[in-house]
Amino acid sequence: MFTAIILLLLLLTPFSPVLKADDKLIQIEYHNAEVPSTCIQCLQSNQRSQKADRVGIATIIVSCLKNHAQSLAASMSHLASGAKDKEMKNRFEECSQGFSPAMKELSSATIRLKKAKYDDAERSVNKALNCYNLSCQSIIQSYKHTPKHVVYSMRIYEELSEAANRVIERL
């Protein structure tokens, strides 16, 4: 009986290489992304990544990107509410509002990935990055009291944009 159980376990073992193959795909994709550490953190935070194909991986990265956009919009809104300088307050509000079209573009990118419209998905990711670049980058650079976590989140947003583009380009 014990031997039969061992034999049964050995027969079931071939299913684990499937997970290794998915791990291999994830490693290939995040190395292609040019920002492997940021990309792998994103993928590891999502349970679906273990069973994802290339489109699924791109979709997960776009989802991470959208989450960062939402977080940055909230951070900018918070900075605006605490700004004593009226000009900086207005600029932070503009920056926060600039993430709204970015999030719409990222939602469009997700839909386009699912419809296999990869060039359109990449354009949407680029538009989302441009919304951010136009409205926020100079604001943050000019304000000396920007919290470090906001600056870090902005860098991650840029890196995830780059990662999404690199993965989508290879679809």
XYZ file of C-alpha atoms in Angstrom:
171
model
C 0.000 0.000 0.000
C 2.799 2.434 0.947
C 4.545 1.732 -2.359
C 1.330 2.458 -4.258
C 1.060 5.866 -2.566
C 4.684 6.700 -3.405
C 4.111 5.622 -7.006
C 0.969 7.753 -7.202
C 2.856 10.775 -5.866
C 5.616 10.265 -8.410
C 3.056 10.099 -11.202
C 1.517 13.383 -10.075
C 4.877 15.161 -9.897
C 5.065 16.062 -13.635
C 2.550 18.834 -13.011
C 5.159 20.933 -11.209
C 7.246 21.637 -14.377
C 4.213 23.535 -15.703
C 4.673 25.987 -12.872
C 8.385 26.150 -13.630
C 7.596 26.946 -17.272
C 5.373 29.812 -16.137
C 8.138 31.002 -13.816
C 10.496 30.867 -16.781
C 8.091 32.937 -18.904
C 7.795 35.477 -16.107
C 11.585 35.684 -15.818
C 11.954 36.178 -19.570
C 9.342 38.915 -19.610
C 10.614 40.827 -16.618
C 14.192 40.718 -17.920
C 12.944 42.061 -21.249
C 11.279 44.891 -19.370
C 14.617 46.619 -18.615
C 13.492 47.207 -15.010
C 13.437 43.642 -13.710
C 13.101 44.355 -9.996
C 10.069 46.616 -10.445
C 8.476 44.233 -12.908
C 8.989 41.141 -10.756
C 7.548 42.895 -7.679
C 4.457 43.692 -9.697
C 4.107 40.151 -11.008
C 4.748 38.551 -7.627
C 2.007 40.685 -6.083
C -0.584 39.084 -8.351
C -1.583 35.442 -7.921
C -2.657 35.194 -11.565
C 0.929 35.670 -12.742
C 1.798 32.009 -12.105
C -0.690 30.898 -14.756
C -0.449 33.913 -17.045
C 0.635 33.862 -20.659
C 2.420 36.853 -22.225
C -0.810 38.810 -22.636
C -1.735 38.023 -19.042
C 1.653 39.250 -17.846
C 1.231 42.499 -19.807
C -2.267 42.899 -18.353
C -0.969 42.397 -14.812
C 1.740 45.024 -15.332
C -0.835 47.494 -16.699
C -2.983 46.743 -13.634
C -0.033 47.547 -11.347
C 0.510 50.714 -13.337
C -3.117 51.734 -12.906
C -2.899 51.079 -9.152
C 0.140 53.359 -8.960
C -1.688 56.038 -10.937
C -4.575 55.893 -8.458
C -2.189 56.062 -5.530
C -0.301 58.997 -7.033
C -3.535 60.859 -7.745
C -4.494 60.461 -4.078
C -1.005 61.523 -2.934
C -1.124 64.635 -5.120
C -4.561 65.492 -3.796
C -3.246 65.089 -0.250
C -0.237 67.299 -1.020
C -2.579 69.905 -2.500
C -4.725 69.941 0.623
C -1.660 70.506 2.808
C 0.142 73.039 0.623
C 0.444 76.493 2.126
C 1.581 78.078 -1.107
C -1.482 78.681 -3.306
C 0.497 78.185 -6.518
C 1.817 74.811 -5.339
C -1.667 73.841 -4.177
C -3.024 74.528 -7.687
C -0.161 72.653 -9.312
C -0.680 69.583 -7.109
C -4.405 69.659 -7.894
C -3.573 69.810 -11.611
C -1.230 66.894 -11.173
C -3.859 64.877 -9.324
C -6.403 65.580 -12.045
C -3.853 64.643 -14.708
C -3.982 61.065 -13.526
C -7.668 60.765 -14.426
C -7.037 60.599 -18.196
C -4.017 58.393 -17.493
C -6.214 55.877 -15.658
C -8.713 55.928 -18.531
C -5.904 55.178 -20.976
C -4.698 52.317 -18.791
C -8.209 50.875 -18.678
C -8.267 51.135 -22.470
C -4.895 49.399 -22.635
C -6.276 46.466 -20.641
C -9.287 46.146 -22.945
C -7.070 46.376 -26.016
C -4.736 43.689 -24.695
C -7.690 41.348 -24.220
C -8.828 42.087 -27.791
C -5.295 41.429 -29.136
C -4.930 45.048 -30.280
C -1.373 45.277 -29.024
C -0.249 48.390 -30.911
C -3.282 50.260 -29.584
C -2.579 48.966 -26.071
C 0.994 50.236 -26.286
C -0.234 53.630 -27.496
C -2.597 53.794 -24.518
C 0.245 53.072 -22.091
C 2.326 55.804 -23.767
C -0.570 58.269 -23.555
C -0.961 57.454 -19.868
C 2.728 58.147 -19.314
C 2.469 61.414 -21.256
C -0.472 62.525 -19.086
C 1.743 61.974 -16.072
C 4.835 63.551 -17.613
C 3.028 66.680 -18.735
C 1.212 67.306 -15.513
C 3.429 66.022 -12.741
C 7.086 65.638 -13.406
C 8.003 69.320 -13.357
C 5.727 69.959 -10.384
C 7.442 67.369 -8.251
C 10.903 68.447 -9.303
C 10.178 72.060 -8.396
C 8.756 71.303 -4.942
C 11.460 70.616 -2.383
C 9.118 69.195 0.258
C 7.674 66.336 -1.749
C 7.622 63.240 0.472
C 10.107 60.543 -0.523
C 7.381 57.914 -0.917
C 5.690 60.073 -3.568
C 8.947 60.528 -5.472
C 9.522 56.764 -5.209
C 5.989 55.998 -6.454
C 6.522 58.313 -9.393
C 9.707 56.488 -10.318
C 7.883 53.153 -10.063
C 5.109 54.544 -12.276
C 7.670 55.418 -14.942
C 9.385 52.033 -14.621
C 6.109 50.132 -14.852
C 5.198 52.160 -17.936
C 8.494 51.143 -19.484
C 7.977 47.522 -18.463
C 4.449 47.425 -19.886
C 5.675 48.866 -23.178
C 8.544 46.379 -23.477
C 6.299 43.399 -22.756
C 3.557 44.626 -25.128
C 6.113 45.262 -27.895
C 6.995 41.569 -27.803
C 3.416 40.350 -28.226
